[in-house]
Short mmCIF file of C-alpha atoms in Angstrom, two decimals:
data_model
loop_
_atom_site.label_atom_id
_atom_site.label_comp_id
_atom_site.label_asym_id
_atom_site.label_seq_id
_atom_site.Cartn_x
_atom_site.Cartn_y
_atom_site.Cartn_z
CA MET A 1 -5.86 132.34 75.09
CA ALA A 2 -3.33 129.79 76.30
CA ASN A 3 0.35 130.61 76.20
CA ASP A 4 2.62 128.85 73.71
CA TYR A 5 4.88 127.45 76.47
CA ASP A 6 5.03 127.01 80.22
CA VAL A 7 8.60 128.32 80.36
CA ILE A 8 10.72 130.19 77.82
CA ILE A 9 14.44 130.46 78.64
CA ILE A 10 16.36 133.14 76.73
CA GLY A 11 20.00 132.10 76.52
CA SER A 12 21.71 128.69 76.73
CA GLY A 13 24.70 129.51 78.92
CA ALA A 14 25.38 128.47 82.51
CA GLY A 15 22.29 130.06 84.06
CA GLY A 16 19.79 129.20 81.34
CA GLY A 17 21.22 125.71 80.93
CA THR A 18 20.92 125.01 84.67
CA ILE A 19 17.29 126.16 84.74
CA ALA A 20 16.52 123.92 81.74
CA TYR A 21 18.27 120.92 83.32
CA THR A 22 16.61 121.39 86.72
CA LEU A 23 13.08 121.91 85.34
CA ALA A 24 13.31 119.29 82.59
CA ASP A 25 11.75 116.46 84.60
CA THR A 26 8.68 118.52 85.60
CA GLY A 27 6.93 117.74 82.32
CA LYS A 28 6.40 121.45 81.69
CA LYS A 29 6.60 122.63 78.08
CA ILE A 30 9.99 124.39 77.98
CA LEU A 31 11.60 126.29 75.10
CA ILE A 32 15.24 127.45 75.08
CA LEU A 33 16.08 130.29 72.68
CA GLU A 34 19.70 130.74 71.55
CA GLN A 35 20.74 133.52 69.17
CA GLY A 36 23.70 131.50 67.91
CA THR A 37 24.24 128.01 66.56
CA PHE A 38 26.04 124.91 67.80
CA LEU A 39 29.78 125.28 67.79
CA PRO A 40 31.00 122.83 65.15
CA ARG A 41 32.95 119.74 66.13
CA GLU A 42 36.02 119.93 63.91
CA LYS A 43 39.81 120.01 63.86
CA ASN A 44 39.76 123.78 64.37
CA ASN A 45 38.53 123.13 67.91
CA TRP A 46 42.10 122.25 68.91
CA ASP A 47 44.08 124.34 66.43
CA PRO A 48 45.84 127.16 68.33
CA LEU A 49 46.53 129.06 65.10
CA PHE A 50 42.76 129.20 64.54
CA ILE A 51 41.68 129.71 68.16
CA PHE A 52 44.18 132.52 68.79
CA GLY A 53 43.86 133.93 65.30
CA GLU A 54 42.01 137.09 64.41
CA ASP A 55 38.56 135.51 64.35
CA GLY A 56 38.48 132.00 65.84
CA TYR A 57 34.93 131.31 67.00
CA LYS A 58 34.38 134.85 68.30
CA ALA A 59 31.07 136.51 67.50
CA ASP A 60 31.22 139.43 65.06
CA VAL A 61 30.17 142.03 67.62
CA THR A 62 31.10 145.66 68.23
CA TRP A 63 30.01 147.93 71.08
CA GLN A 64 30.43 151.63 71.66
CA GLY A 65 33.22 152.27 74.12
CA PRO A 66 33.17 154.36 77.31
CA ASP A 67 32.37 158.06 77.27
CA GLY A 68 35.58 159.92 76.57
CA GLY A 69 37.51 156.66 76.15
CA GLN A 70 38.02 153.89 73.62
CA GLU A 71 35.62 154.53 70.74
CA ILE A 72 34.84 150.93 69.73
CA VAL A 73 35.07 147.71 71.77
CA ARG A 74 35.28 144.35 69.98
CA PRO A 75 34.54 141.95 72.83
CA MET A 76 35.64 138.35 73.14
CA VAL A 77 32.15 136.81 73.20
CA TYR A 78 30.77 133.58 71.75
CA HIS A 79 27.19 133.32 70.49
CA ARG A 80 26.86 129.56 70.58
CA VAL A 81 24.78 126.92 72.31
CA GLY A 82 26.45 126.95 75.73
CA GLY A 83 27.44 130.61 75.42
CA ASN A 84 30.87 131.71 76.60
CA THR A 85 31.32 128.46 78.55
CA LYS A 86 32.20 126.71 75.27
CA MET A 87 35.57 128.45 75.48
CA TYR A 88 36.04 128.77 79.24
CA GLY A 89 38.79 127.20 81.32
CA ALA A 90 36.44 124.95 83.39
CA LEU A 91 37.97 126.05 86.69
CA LEU A 92 34.99 126.58 89.00
CA HIS A 93 35.33 127.99 92.52
CA ARG A 94 32.85 128.84 95.22
CA GLN A 95 32.93 132.43 96.38
CA ARG A 96 34.37 132.74 99.88
CA PRO A 97 31.95 133.28 102.81
CA GLU A 98 33.31 136.81 103.26
CA ASP A 99 32.33 137.66 99.67
CA PHE A 100 28.68 137.57 100.75
CA THR A 101 29.38 140.36 103.27
CA GLU A 102 30.56 143.93 102.84
CA GLN A 103 34.30 144.04 102.18
CA GLN A 104 36.63 147.03 102.34
CA HIS A 105 39.10 147.11 99.44
CA LYS A 106 41.90 149.55 98.80
CA GLY A 107 39.82 151.08 96.01
CA GLY A 108 36.44 151.12 97.76
CA VAL A 109 33.70 148.87 99.09
CA SER A 110 32.38 145.58 97.78
CA PRO A 111 28.73 145.36 98.90
CA ALA A 112 27.00 142.63 100.90
CA TRP A 113 24.47 140.22 99.41
CA CYS A 114 20.87 139.78 100.56
CA VAL A 115 21.60 136.08 101.18
CA GLY A 116 24.56 134.62 103.00
CA TYR A 117 27.06 131.86 102.25
CA ASP A 118 25.27 129.39 104.52
CA GLU A 119 22.05 129.75 102.51
CA PHE A 120 23.99 129.30 99.25
CA GLU A 121 26.10 126.37 100.44
CA PRO A 122 23.70 123.45 99.64
CA TYR A 123 23.29 124.80 96.12
CA TYR A 124 27.06 125.05 95.69
CA LEU A 125 27.30 121.35 96.58
CA MET A 126 24.62 120.48 94.00
CA ALA A 127 26.37 122.66 91.43
CA GLU A 128 29.63 120.80 92.04
CA HIS A 129 27.84 117.53 91.31
CA LEU A 130 26.12 118.92 88.24
CA MET A 131 29.38 120.28 86.81
CA LYS A 132 31.48 117.27 87.91
CA ILE A 133 34.05 119.20 89.94
CA HIS A 134 37.41 117.73 90.98
CA GLY A 135 39.21 118.83 94.11
CA ASN A 136 40.29 118.09 97.69
CA ARG A 137 38.50 119.72 100.62
CA GLY A 138 40.67 121.27 103.32
CA GLU A 139 43.65 122.33 101.20
CA ASP A 140 42.53 125.92 100.59
CA PRO A 141 42.78 127.97 103.82
CA THR A 142 40.11 130.43 102.62
CA GLU A 143 37.42 127.93 101.63
CA GLY A 144 34.07 128.03 103.38
CA HIS A 145 32.19 125.22 105.06
CA ALA A 146 31.13 122.40 102.71
CA SER A 147 28.40 119.89 103.51
CA GLY A 148 30.02 117.18 101.42
CA PRO A 149 33.19 116.23 99.51
CA PHE A 150 33.94 117.15 95.93
CA PRO A 151 32.37 114.54 93.67
CA PHE A 152 35.72 113.68 92.03
CA LYS A 153 39.26 113.59 93.39
CA ALA A 154 41.67 116.29 92.28
CA PHE A 155 43.81 116.18 89.16
CA PRO A 156 47.36 115.40 90.35
CA HIS A 157 50.25 117.82 89.86
CA GLU A 158 52.79 116.59 87.34
CA GLY A 159 56.50 117.15 86.71
CA ARG A 160 57.51 120.80 86.76
CA ILE A 161 54.21 121.84 88.40
CA ALA A 162 54.71 119.37 91.24
CA GLU A 163 58.14 120.99 91.75
CA VAL A 164 56.60 124.47 91.91
CA VAL A 165 53.99 123.27 94.42
CA ALA A 166 56.72 121.84 96.66
CA ASP A 167 58.74 125.06 96.37
CA LEU A 168 55.75 127.26 97.29
CA LYS A 169 55.08 125.11 100.34
CA LYS A 170 58.71 125.56 101.42
CA VAL A 171 58.28 129.35 101.45
CA GLY A 172 55.18 129.09 103.61
CA LEU A 173 52.28 129.11 101.14
CA ASN A 174 49.33 126.74 100.87
CA PRO A 175 48.93 125.82 97.19
CA HIS A 176 45.90 123.65 96.49
CA HIS A 177 44.61 121.47 93.68
CA SER A 178 42.43 123.41 91.25
CA ASN A 179 38.68 122.76 91.18
CA LEU A 180 38.19 121.56 87.61
CA ALA A 181 34.89 120.83 85.85
CA LEU A 182 36.05 117.97 83.65
CA ASN A 183 34.64 114.50 83.02
CA ARG A 184 37.62 112.37 84.01
CA ASP A 185 38.10 109.44 86.34
CA ILE A 186 41.56 110.03 87.81
CA ASP A 187 42.12 106.39 88.83
CA GLU A 188 40.49 104.75 85.81
CA PRO A 189 40.71 107.36 83.03
CA TRP A 190 39.44 104.99 80.33
CA LYS A 191 35.98 105.19 81.92
CA ARG A 192 35.36 108.85 81.02
CA PRO A 193 36.22 111.00 77.98
CA CYS A 194 38.67 113.62 79.36
CA ILE A 195 42.26 112.97 78.29
CA ALA A 196 43.89 115.77 80.37
CA CYS A 197 45.32 117.41 77.25
CA ASN A 198 46.86 120.80 76.53
CA THR A 199 43.71 122.31 74.98
CA CYS A 200 41.63 122.91 78.10
CA ASP A 201 41.47 126.68 77.87
CA PRO A 202 40.48 128.64 75.96
CA PHE A 203 39.61 125.91 73.46
CA PRO A 204 36.30 124.11 72.98
CA CYS A 205 36.53 120.45 73.95
CA MET A 206 36.35 118.20 70.91
CA LEU A 207 35.69 115.21 73.18
CA HIS A 208 32.73 116.79 75.01
CA ALA A 209 34.68 116.15 78.22
CA LYS A 210 34.45 119.69 79.60
CA SER A 211 31.44 120.71 81.66
CA ASP A 212 30.39 123.58 79.46
CA ALA A 213 26.72 124.55 79.42
CA GLU A 214 25.94 122.73 76.18
CA THR A 215 27.60 119.49 77.24
CA ALA A 216 26.64 119.25 80.90
CA LEU A 217 23.30 121.11 80.94
CA ILE A 218 21.54 121.72 77.62
CA ARG A 219 22.11 118.32 75.99
CA PRO A 220 20.95 116.29 79.01
CA ALA A 221 17.90 118.55 79.36
CA LEU A 222 17.01 117.90 75.73
CA LYS A 223 16.66 114.18 76.41
CA HIS A 224 13.26 115.11 77.85
CA ASP A 225 10.51 115.30 75.24
CA ASN A 226 9.05 118.42 76.84
CA VAL A 227 12.24 120.49 76.34
CA THR A 228 12.98 122.12 72.97
CA LEU A 229 15.88 124.26 71.75
CA TRP A 230 15.70 126.79 68.92
CA THR A 231 19.03 128.03 67.56
CA ASN A 232 19.59 131.15 65.47
CA SER A 233 16.74 132.75 67.43
CA ARG A 234 17.49 136.28 68.61
CA VAL A 235 15.04 137.90 71.02
CA ASP A 236 14.50 141.55 70.10
CA ARG A 237 12.04 142.73 72.72
CA LEU A 238 10.00 141.76 75.77
CA ILE A 239 6.46 143.17 75.76
CA GLU A 240 4.85 144.04 79.10
CA LYS A 241 1.12 143.99 79.79
CA ASP A 242 -0.69 144.07 83.15
CA GLY A 243 2.47 143.52 85.18
CA LYS A 244 3.71 140.52 83.17
CA ILE A 245 5.74 139.80 80.08
CA SER A 246 2.89 138.93 77.73
CA ARG A 247 4.91 138.44 74.55
CA ILE A 248 8.44 137.86 73.31
CA GLU A 249 9.31 139.29 69.90
CA LEU A 250 12.16 137.47 68.17
CA GLU A 251 13.75 136.71 64.85
CA LYS A 252 14.36 133.06 63.97
CA ASP A 253 16.28 132.29 60.79
CA GLY A 254 15.39 135.76 59.52
CA GLN A 255 11.68 135.40 60.26
CA LYS A 256 9.90 137.66 62.75
CA LEU A 257 7.93 135.71 65.38
CA ALA A 258 6.09 136.32 68.65
CA LEU A 259 5.79 133.82 71.52
CA SER A 260 4.26 133.76 74.98
CA ALA A 261 4.83 131.73 78.15
CA ASP A 262 3.70 131.61 81.75
CA LEU A 263 7.31 132.07 82.89
CA ILE A 264 10.09 134.02 81.16
CA VAL A 265 13.68 133.34 82.28
CA VAL A 266 16.38 135.67 80.94
CA SER A 267 19.99 134.46 80.87
CA CYS A 268 21.80 136.32 78.10
CA GLY A 269 24.89 137.29 80.10
CA ALA A 270 25.05 140.44 82.20
CA ILE A 271 25.71 142.72 79.24
CA ASN A 272 23.10 141.42 76.80
CA THR A 273 20.53 140.90 79.57
CA ALA A 274 20.85 144.57 80.53
CA ALA A 275 20.62 145.59 76.89
CA LEU A 276 17.46 143.50 76.36
CA LEU A 277 15.73 144.90 79.46
CA LEU A 278 16.69 148.47 78.57
CA LYS A 279 15.67 148.08 74.94
CA SER A 280 12.34 146.61 76.08
CA LYS A 281 11.87 149.34 78.75
CA VAL A 282 10.91 146.78 81.40
CA ALA A 283 11.97 145.90 84.97
CA ASN A 284 13.66 149.26 85.54
CA SER A 285 11.54 151.30 87.96
CA SER A 286 14.65 151.41 90.18
CA ASP A 287 16.79 152.87 87.37
CA GLN A 288 19.37 150.20 88.24
CA VAL A 289 19.30 148.06 85.09
CA GLY A 290 22.71 148.23 83.43
CA ARG A 291 24.44 149.75 86.46
CA ASN A 292 27.02 148.24 88.84
CA PHE A 293 28.76 146.22 86.12
CA THR A 294 31.85 144.22 87.15
CA LYS A 295 34.21 141.98 85.18
CA HIS A 296 37.27 141.38 87.42
CA ASN A 297 40.81 142.67 87.15
CA GLN A 298 42.80 139.91 85.45
CA SER A 299 46.47 139.55 84.52
CA GLY A 300 48.87 136.82 83.56
CA ILE A 301 52.53 136.30 84.35
CA SER A 302 54.61 133.83 82.37
CA ALA A 303 57.41 133.04 84.84
CA ILE A 304 60.67 131.47 83.65
CA ASN A 305 63.52 129.70 85.34
CA PRO A 306 65.91 129.45 82.36
CA ASP A 307 67.46 126.27 83.76
CA LYS A 308 64.17 124.35 83.95
CA VAL A 309 61.97 123.23 81.06
CA ASN A 310 58.24 123.01 81.67
CA ASP A 311 57.08 120.13 79.49
CA VAL A 312 53.93 119.37 81.51
CA VAL A 313 50.99 118.77 79.16
CA PHE A 314 48.13 119.39 81.62
CA GLN A 315 49.39 122.38 83.59
CA LYS A 316 46.33 123.91 85.26
CA THR A 317 46.28 121.92 88.49
CA LEU A 318 47.70 124.57 90.87
CA GLY A 319 45.81 127.27 92.75
CA CYS A 320 46.84 129.59 95.59
CA HIS A 321 44.38 131.65 97.65
CA ASP A 322 46.72 132.68 100.48
CA PHE A 323 46.30 136.35 99.54
CA TYR A 324 42.54 136.30 98.95
CA HIS A 325 41.92 138.49 102.01
CA GLY A 326 45.30 140.26 102.00
CA SER A 327 48.83 139.56 103.21
CA PRO A 328 51.06 140.52 106.15
CA GLU A 329 51.89 143.67 104.15
CA HIS A 330 48.34 144.34 102.82
CA ASP A 331 45.29 144.81 105.05
CA TYR A 332 42.89 144.59 102.11
CA PRO A 333 41.97 141.76 99.69
CA LEU A 334 44.35 140.92 96.85
CA GLY A 335 42.86 137.95 94.98
CA THR A 336 43.43 134.49 93.54
CA ILE A 337 46.30 132.81 91.74
CA GLN A 338 45.81 129.86 89.42
CA LEU A 339 47.53 128.33 86.43
CA THR A 340 46.20 128.57 82.91
CA GLY A 341 46.46 125.80 80.37
CA LYS A 342 49.98 125.54 78.94
CA ALA A 343 50.26 128.57 76.66
CA HIS A 344 51.01 127.95 72.96
CA TRP A 345 53.40 130.34 71.22
CA LYS A 346 50.56 131.78 69.13
CA ARG A 347 48.66 132.71 72.29
CA ILE A 348 51.85 134.09 73.84
CA MET A 349 52.43 136.38 70.85
CA GLY A 350 48.92 137.78 71.34
CA ASP A 351 49.22 138.13 75.10
CA TYR A 352 52.52 139.98 74.85
CA ALA A 353 51.96 141.88 71.61
CA HIS A 354 52.43 145.11 73.60
CA ILE A 355 56.14 144.28 73.98
CA ASP A 356 56.54 142.95 70.41
CA VAL A 357 57.39 139.37 71.30
CA THR A 358 58.74 137.53 68.26
CA ARG A 359 57.78 133.98 67.36
CA GLU A 360 61.24 132.80 68.42
CA GLN A 361 60.82 134.44 71.82
CA ALA A 362 57.29 133.08 72.15
CA GLU A 363 58.47 129.54 71.41
CA ARG A 364 61.12 129.90 74.13
CA ILE A 365 58.49 131.13 76.59
CA GLN A 366 56.27 128.18 75.66
CA LYS A 367 59.12 125.80 76.41
CA LEU A 368 60.19 127.25 79.76
CA ALA A 369 57.33 129.20 81.35
CA VAL A 370 54.89 128.36 84.10
CA ASP A 371 51.78 130.41 83.30
CA PHE A 372 50.21 132.10 86.35
CA TRP A 373 46.82 133.87 86.26
CA PHE A 374 45.76 136.54 88.77
CA THR A 375 42.18 137.62 89.48
CA SER A 376 41.22 140.52 91.73
CA GLU A 377 37.86 142.06 92.46
CA ASP A 378 36.69 145.20 90.72
CA LEU A 379 33.97 147.21 92.42
CA PRO A 380 30.41 147.95 91.31
CA THR A 381 29.48 151.62 90.95
CA GLN A 382 26.64 153.59 89.39
CA ARG A 383 29.09 154.76 86.72
CA GLN A 384 30.05 151.25 85.56
CA THR A 385 27.19 150.86 83.09
CA VAL A 386 25.83 149.00 80.13
CA ARG A 387 23.56 151.30 78.13
CA TRP A 388 21.25 150.82 75.19
CA THR A 389 21.41 153.57 72.55
CA ASP A 390 20.22 154.06 68.98
CA LYS A 391 23.62 152.63 68.00
CA GLY A 392 23.23 149.52 70.16
CA ILE A 393 25.20 148.62 73.29
CA GLN A 394 27.44 151.19 74.93
CA PHE A 395 29.96 149.59 77.27
CA ASN A 396 30.62 152.47 79.64
CA TYR A 397 33.12 150.71 81.88
CA VAL A 398 36.35 152.08 83.37
CA PRO A 399 38.57 149.64 85.34
CA ASN A 400 38.83 150.28 89.08
CA ASN A 401 40.54 148.88 92.20
CA ARG A 402 43.59 148.27 90.03
CA GLU A 403 46.26 149.65 92.35
CA SER A 404 45.93 146.68 94.69
CA HIS A 405 45.76 144.30 91.69
CA PHE A 406 49.17 145.46 90.45
CA GLU A 407 50.53 145.39 94.00
CA PHE A 408 49.39 141.76 94.09
CA LEU A 409 51.36 140.88 90.96
CA ASP A 410 54.47 142.67 92.21
CA TYR A 411 54.22 141.08 95.65
CA PHE A 412 53.87 137.50 94.45
CA GLN A 413 56.50 137.91 91.74
CA GLU A 414 59.19 139.54 93.87
CA LYS A 415 58.59 137.94 97.27
CA TYR A 416 57.76 134.39 96.17
CA LEU A 417 58.47 133.58 92.51
CA ARG A 418 62.00 134.99 92.65
CA GLN A 419 62.61 133.16 95.92
CA ILE A 420 61.81 129.80 94.30
CA GLY A 421 64.07 130.30 91.28
CA PHE A 422 62.10 132.24 88.67
CA SER A 423 64.05 135.15 87.20
CA GLU A 424 62.27 136.22 83.99
CA PHE A 425 58.69 137.49 83.88
CA TYR A 426 56.32 138.46 81.10
CA ARG A 427 53.08 140.24 82.04
CA SER A 428 49.78 140.93 80.37
CA THR A 429 46.67 142.63 81.80
CA LYS A 430 43.28 142.10 80.18
CA GLU A 431 41.44 145.24 79.12
CA LEU A 432 37.91 146.15 77.95
CA GLU A 433 37.54 143.42 75.32
CA PHE A 434 37.79 140.65 77.92
CA THR A 435 34.32 140.34 79.43
CA TRP A 436 34.47 136.65 80.40
CA HIS A 437 33.44 137.39 84.00
CA GLN A 438 30.64 139.88 83.37
CA ALA A 439 28.25 140.46 86.28
CA GLY A 440 26.08 142.87 88.19
CA THR A 441 23.75 144.73 85.79
CA ALA A 442 20.45 143.61 87.37
CA GLN A 443 21.26 143.09 91.03
CA PHE A 444 19.03 141.24 93.45
CA GLY A 445 18.16 142.71 96.83
CA LEU A 446 15.52 143.37 99.45
CA ASP A 447 14.42 146.85 98.31
CA PRO A 448 12.70 147.45 94.93
CA LYS A 449 13.97 151.03 94.99
CA THR A 450 17.62 149.99 94.94
CA SER A 451 17.61 146.59 93.17
CA VAL A 452 16.17 145.09 89.99
CA LEU A 453 15.38 141.60 91.28
CA ASP A 454 14.01 140.21 94.52
CA LYS A 455 15.76 137.57 96.62
CA ASN A 456 14.54 134.80 94.24
CA CYS A 457 15.77 136.70 91.17
CA LYS A 458 12.25 137.68 90.02
CA ALA A 459 12.00 141.19 88.61
CA TRP A 460 10.33 143.42 91.22
CA ASP A 461 8.23 145.06 88.48
CA LEU A 462 6.95 141.90 86.77
CA ASP A 463 5.16 138.80 88.02
CA ASN A 464 6.67 136.30 85.57
CA LEU A 465 10.20 137.50 84.68
CA TYR A 466 13.32 135.94 86.26
CA VAL A 467 17.02 136.62 85.56
CA VAL A 468 19.55 133.83 86.25
CA ASP A 469 22.87 134.84 84.71
CA ALA A 470 25.46 136.77 86.74
CA SER A 471 23.46 139.99 86.37
CA PHE A 472 21.99 139.26 89.81
CA GLN A 473 25.34 139.45 91.64
CA PRO A 474 26.02 142.53 93.78
CA SER A 475 29.70 141.55 93.73
CA GLN A 476 31.73 138.55 92.60
CA GLY A 477 34.74 138.29 94.89
CA ALA A 478 37.87 137.14 93.09
CA THR A 479 36.72 133.68 92.00
CA ASN A 480 35.65 132.42 88.60
CA PRO A 481 31.88 133.13 88.54
CA THR A 482 30.39 130.12 86.76
CA LEU A 483 29.85 127.90 89.81
CA THR A 484 28.01 130.74 91.56
CA ILE A 485 25.80 131.24 88.48
CA VAL A 486 24.97 127.51 88.42
CA ALA A 487 24.34 127.34 92.18
CA ASN A 488 22.05 130.36 92.07
CA ALA A 489 20.14 128.97 89.07
CA ILE A 490 19.55 125.73 91.02
CA ARG A 491 18.29 127.86 93.92
CA VAL A 492 15.92 129.76 91.62
CA ALA A 493 14.78 126.56 89.90
CA GLU A 494 13.90 125.05 93.29
CA HIS A 495 11.82 128.16 94.03
CA LEU A 496 10.05 127.81 90.66
CA ARG A 497 9.31 124.14 91.28
CA GLN A 498 7.86 124.92 94.70
CA ASP A 499 6.06 128.24 94.19
CA TRP A 500 5.05 127.98 90.54
CA PHE A 501 4.61 124.25 89.99
CA GLY A 502 3.42 123.32 93.49
CA GLU A 503 6.13 120.78 94.33
CA GLY A 504 6.93 120.38 98.00
CA LYS A 505 10.36 118.76 97.89
CA LYS A 506 13.74 120.42 98.19
CA LEU A 507 16.44 119.56 95.68
CA THR A 508 19.48 117.50 96.73
CA THR A 509 22.61 116.12 95.10
CA ALA A 510 20.52 113.03 94.19
CA ASP A 511 18.83 115.24 91.59
CA TYR A 512 22.25 115.70 89.93
CA PRO A 513 23.63 112.16 89.55
CA LEU A 514 27.24 111.74 88.53
CA SER A 515 26.13 108.92 86.22
CA ASP A 516 24.02 111.28 84.09
CA GLY A 517 24.46 110.84 80.35
CA TYR A 518 26.65 113.95 80.06
CA MET A 519 26.23 114.98 76.44
CA ALA A 520 25.03 111.54 75.36
CA ASP A 521 24.20 110.69 71.77
CA ASN A 522 21.04 112.74 71.64
CA ALA A 523 21.61 114.98 68.66
CA ASP A 524 18.13 114.02 67.50
CA ALA A 525 16.53 115.62 70.59
CA ASN A 526 13.99 118.42 70.31
CA ILE A 527 16.21 120.90 68.52
CA GLU A 528 15.33 123.25 65.70
CA VAL A 529 18.71 123.97 64.16
CA THR A 530 19.47 126.14 61.19
CA LYS A 531 20.07 123.82 58.24
CA TYR A 532 23.42 123.74 56.49
CA VAL A 533 23.62 125.87 53.37
CA ALA A 534 26.45 125.39 50.88
CA GLY A 535 28.93 128.23 51.24
CA ASP A 536 27.91 129.02 54.81
CA GLU A 537 30.80 130.66 56.66
CA ASP A 538 30.50 128.18 59.51
CA SER A 539 32.08 124.78 59.18
CA TRP A 540 29.48 122.21 60.22
CA GLY A 541 30.72 119.30 62.27
CA ALA A 542 29.18 116.27 63.91
#
């Protein structure tokens, strides 16, 4: 009996969206399954009181907390077409070449990958085209070799941020322009939709000008008649037979269904992918599914010079990687520094709730602060696990490699920020609920006894199951992971085109044209969307 589809993709985030985009022109019958719905286009998209309120667009999800630790975790996750990228900051870095090799940290070892930076590099370049990245090569002293320029020139520094950049250069640092995934023409901004506003993170983009997975990947893929999206379709179980996934059991709009396909691609995010594989009891002969979870150590510092107002609207143009591999005082990696979007007082009150910041104080911070963001690597271990129990997901994660992370904050604050005139500092460190950078629960490798996936991200145990979210990553350095997810999904899609569909050609940047429709007016594409019902809790926008 013939299968229902050639390819079924479970999840519409960065990995699943890239696979859909890259396979769309093959003519194969492709179905994308998304457990959520489209995020509505409405005024709430840009309302900080809503976005930073108790609910916002967050999914109503609870997990069991770590053994002997926090009992319940209410994660910041978004079950929408495009996944968590709908709310991400659109700052997309490559991992550094050293991140693909074994690295010694203060808190332990970050493992090597089974492929190197040079093998990944062409796919990074294609990913930068696909996601419309802005930047200037050669500014970042830690960046690896690139076989071509960024597709768009960098966003310029403005006002107070330009001052900070000049000051950091005077004290010997190498600040660079951030690599932003936004659809803007810097010289002729009327040509593209981005308006460089103050709602770039963590807001959804009302103008569809941010390269989130829905906008840049799923919507363009759906312009092809052979690609279909089902929303409100939660996959419950994968059924194995004769070394393959023979059936997917799911619930769509409350109705139980079963589907089959030649190829199954899982991209639910590292946590939900692990949960699905464990619940289905597949792909786990190595006993490694759900292990080696990482999510980064992340903190913010709002730095104030009381004599200088920061009225810059689009703040997040500055990055600094001088301490990626350490410093003169640290012989181990520290991490990355970037700017967030200009923080609204409502966000500030949430970030600094632990010190009881009042609204008046938060409004002062909003007026004066430059908002720095610090990311350091955490390390994969057998104890950092996602488990599936009779109560659902257990998030058995305990932060690690934090001593060097806090040294990093102290070092930059005291040695550099004070030296260039900042004198007041507010700090916040993100804890269990913040799983934006989840990775590592189904690692790829060269040995089926110690890894879940092979080099091409196919499950060792199954002939037709691939995983293309960040589950595959043995480590994730200290960079934002989305570009690596997209690059790897392009790499896997090329393998599928060659080894499954019999195509001989290799993909190039020509397969990811900058003139692509980019969202386009294709809301009538092959989409089965839950119909609006009066009284529905969601607000339904265009």
